[in-house]
């Protein structure tokens, strides 16, 4: 069997000009980055602003398990299927972070015959967007420490600096550090820490900003910490919003590549789906929507995290109107939610499958709560038995859920035609009437409670005394109107990662609340949330190399 | 008067295809990065390997002063002048580091009418090479800490890790840090520090490697620290040489841009000229040399640092044959070397000028010691008086030095025609017979002494007991055959930055010696050498922004 990289290398990529033609995009707006990647100038938006909006399709999934769901693969595959059916279609994905690529994942560009290409370039540096965000984030840190060093006119309290440095790597040794050591010429010693770049507020901002002006205003609103009198200190106070905007000038332009079957793919931005909102950029989604009739996009982790935030944060902010949600599940993962060990997933197990379907059921209820129709996509694995598939189909019939078996990993677009047809028909026949789950006018506490109860199925929400105090302060500071961005384990509907399936009677604990004012939300942390992953004992990097033809080895 | 950025924005840039045509470079080898930048595939080297080598012209200068010498400007201007004279010519420069751009310098792409463009993109991120080096450098750090965390099979002594992390910023708070805090799950606490990326050994390696295989072998040779039994631990031992090579795959390809007058400019690599060798990449220089009859390149700081290393390290390693050296001086800077305060530089001062000429004289002797002819370029400033210029010209005549007054900042190529003619004539009439100053077979101590005495004019060299011990150990480890890379203040011929002019009777102190085995040299530190600059009270970044047309503001 061919690896993803081998399949990707066999692909005869179309010149980027042809991909632009596919979009009816004037080639002058294309800014080529290497042979097979391009950025698109935002100036195009003036030209196409009167185009009708394409139909926005959100791909989400059940709670992820080590068994794998293949959400990116289905996203790419579905777009290819729709193209095969003759539709005008594009897909919008997030950019892979180098950390996971070098760590466990080895790549994040779909899989099999449903990949975006050139996968090795997308996985490594791509067009440099994440590096630009790293530079902007760390330039801000340098400006903060320099401001204190040079006299600290703003009276920044070095014990209350909340802005952290970042690297786009998995590097646990940087989680907690002390900087500024070495005496009077080196700065002021203080505690600090590094996040992975995709967890930076700047990444979230880049993904939510509408245009350069909005980008700058959002950057200026970032709270970097507090003064000795406990007042918020912002980027604007430091007078570096312009410089940060300039550093992000190129990174803010959407990137265009293609899928293995030549579907235009906008890959832009990649915020974490725990402490950020986990969706690709608003500018890319809007551009795609003005250029094709259908836009297939995805959001991080399961529907309880990525889809919730796509709908409550991204779609609300950007006035997007999602027409349908595709919920991806695999029989393997459903069995795992039903209590089967990873080692036994290849054995038929109908009772476990039935039990695991409760997880899927909860996510369908969530999407219904947003008033958006959905289709269930069963992403096929070879070990799935006929009886298991029949059980699942029957379950869907019983609930009157639309469902389609897909095999886009092995067959590319050909493997997702049923799904594509179901999606197109549903959009045509069932009018979505999307509305966010909560109004921004409600209190922060109320917003959190609505998400926890409606989306997670929690019985109750508990706030730590710290969180209560923070919510109170944030509200007094005039930030009560912001959205809430929940940071929760992706493995469970609850805040306890070992509770698979559909946990009941549980309470969600809000431990801490942090303002991401530039992004426009309050991050609400439940349990420990990792914002800097570590490397495994045998990182994927150990297998990476270049071959004699200067090709990549070891990405998958 | 227009700023550099305003001048640059007025330029009608030629499409990169035309720049390729100018080089007779098959357009298929061009990998566009944005509208006006490109990388060139190294595969072109097979096609052009039988071309004759172009004449290599090295631009260096007197010891830099705050008065400014304009070495990059003269490099670009000279290439433009040669083009105006009808020659086939290109220039090879280093990539600007974001740290100084955001800090004091605000940009580093030549000046006035002798710039490389698009200057704002060259100054900010460019094609991402430096970011890729940052990523590779810090990935290696993460691999080291992860190796220790996961059991430390190589018995790395965390007190003896010499490999540092990097950011491409001026950030003094990162000079000395403690990482790995937070308990058993976060790593092993240890002292660490960050250098600016351009001081990374990986930057030096990228600039000295001949091809991908050499790149990988050099990366594998990097010593990251020592084991508990004090044996060197290398990248090869960690088994990540392949991954680092893969991370540098695109960064290793030379970048092509243009000057304001359309001269092809290869801008690639940018190692510090103190703890590294301060020249652009070997692959870019060799490619340029196969594509044009004349190649104008530069090396960092004055002739005592950049040119010495260009000749003893880069030219030797890469078997380059420099035909001529241009020594840039300004009357202002010479007066400063003659003892004039910065505030008084606009006043005519012949005695100070005569005194300052001793600095220039020393550098001419250095170039003569390498058996390469030279031309002196006086980079004109408006305050220069006729009497001063006449004094200088007469001084040159007395010594039979070729000299040309240039005004390329204000006039572009038109301002350097005399210099260009002098350069071309000298190459035609005076045969260079370049040889490095020392043989690699000599002892490290001897090599250091030769550079200190011949290039700096030192009376003697003193070695700290630490340095003596290190040289002894390095020799025993079989590294005695490496070149020496002197890390010295750029402001003085001596190791004391306040000794301007031509200091005499001084002793150079070698404080510490560090192996850069991948780069192929032993770094010899004299005095304190800054490998992480700090930001000034008012960083250049405070003036940076984007305008309504999405153009850059505040670069200069």
JSON list of C-alpha atoms in Angstrom, two decimals, chain B residues 23 45 48-57 88-92 266 281-296 318-323:
[
{"chain": "B", "resi": 23, "resn": "UNK", "atom": "CA", "xyz": [20.86, 35.64, -16.48]},
{"chain": "B", "resi": 45, "resn": "UNK", "atom": "CA", "xyz": [23.76, 23.69, -11.35]},
{"chain": "B", "resi": 48, "resn": "UNK", "atom": "CA", "xyz": [25.56, 25.28, -16.01]},
{"chain": "B", "resi": 49, "resn": "UNK", "atom": "CA", "xyz": [28.44, 23.47, -14.35]},
{"chain": "B", "resi": 50, "resn": "UNK", "atom": "CA", "xyz": [30.64, 23.82, -17.45]},
{"chain": "B", "resi": 51, "resn": "UNK", "atom": "CA", "xyz": [30.17, 27.57, -17.69]},
{"chain": "B", "resi": 52, "resn": "UNK", "atom": "CA", "xyz": [33.29, 29.63, -17.00]},
{"chain": "B", "resi": 53, "resn": "UNK", "atom": "CA", "xyz": [33.38, 31.20, -13.55]},
{"chain": "B", "resi": 54, "resn": "UNK", "atom": "CA", "xyz": [32.59, 34.90, -13.43]},
{"chain": "B", "resi": 55, "resn": "UNK", "atom": "CA", "xyz": [34.99, 37.38, -11.88]},
{"chain": "B", "resi": 56, "resn": "UNK", "atom": "CA", "xyz": [34.35, 37.57, -8.16]},
{"chain": "B", "resi": 57, "resn": "UNK", "atom": "CA", "xyz": [34.51, 41.05, -6.62]},
{"chain": "B", "resi": 88, "resn": "UNK", "atom": "CA", "xyz": [27.01, 40.89, -17.54]},
{"chain": "B", "resi": 89, "resn": "UNK", "atom": "CA", "xyz": [26.83, 41.29, -13.76]},
{"chain": "B", "resi": 90, "resn": "UNK", "atom": "CA", "xyz": [24.98, 40.17, -10.64]},
{"chain": "B", "resi": 91, "resn": "UNK", "atom": "CA", "xyz": [25.34, 40.88, -6.96]},
{"chain": "B", "resi": 92, "resn": "UNK", "atom": "CA", "xyz": [25.27, 38.56, -3.95]},
{"chain": "B", "resi": 266, "resn": "UNK", "atom": "CA", "xyz": [21.09, 36.85, -5.18]},
{"chain": "B", "resi": 281, "resn": "UNK", "atom": "CA", "xyz": [25.84, 31.52, 0.81]},
{"chain": "B", "resi": 282, "resn": "UNK", "atom": "CA", "xyz": [28.32, 29.51, -1.21]},
{"chain": "B", "resi": 283, "resn": "UNK", "atom": "CA", "xyz": [25.52, 28.06, -3.36]},
{"chain": "B", "resi": 284, "resn": "UNK", "atom": "CA", "xyz": [24.29, 31.54, -4.29]},
{"chain": "B", "resi": 285, "resn": "UNK", "atom": "CA", "xyz": [27.79, 32.85, -4.99]},
{"chain": "B", "resi": 286, "resn": "UNK", "atom": "CA", "xyz": [28.64, 29.85, -7.16]},
{"chain": "B", "resi": 287, "resn": "UNK", "atom": "CA", "xyz": [25.36, 30.03, -9.02]},
{"chain": "B", "resi": 288, "resn": "UNK", "atom": "CA", "xyz": [25.81, 33.74, -9.69]},
{"chain": "B", "resi": 289, "resn": "UNK", "atom": "CA", "xyz": [29.34, 33.08, -10.82]},
{"chain": "B", "resi": 290, "resn": "UNK", "atom": "CA", "xyz": [28.17, 30.54, -13.38]},
{"chain": "B", "resi": 291, "resn": "UNK", "atom": "CA", "xyz": [25.51, 32.91, -14.69]},
{"chain": "B", "resi": 292, "resn": "UNK", "atom": "CA", "xyz": [27.25, 36.28, -15.03]},
{"chain": "B", "resi": 293, "resn": "UNK", "atom": "CA", "xyz": [30.72, 37.53, -16.00]},
{"chain": "B", "resi": 294, "resn": "UNK", "atom": "CA", "xyz": [31.03, 39.64, -12.86]},
{"chain": "B", "resi": 295, "resn": "UNK", "atom": "CA", "xyz": [29.72, 38.93, -9.38]},
{"chain": "B", "resi": 296, "resn": "UNK", "atom": "CA", "xyz": [29.80, 41.67, -6.76]},
{"chain": "B", "resi": 318, "resn": "UNK", "atom": "CA", "xyz": [34.33, 26.65, -1.66]},
{"chain": "B", "resi": 319, "resn": "UNK", "atom": "CA", "xyz": [37.43, 27.03, -3.86]},
{"chain": "B", "resi": 320, "resn": "UNK", "atom": "CA", "xyz": [36.46, 30.52, -4.87]},
{"chain": "B", "resi": 321, "resn": "UNK", "atom": "CA", "xyz": [38.95, 32.73, -6.64]},
{"chain": "B", "resi": 322, "resn": "UNK", "atom": "CA", "xyz": [38.30, 36.38, -5.78]},
{"chain": "B", "resi": 323, "resn": "UNK", "atom": "CA", "xyz": [39.74, 38.70, -8.41]}
]
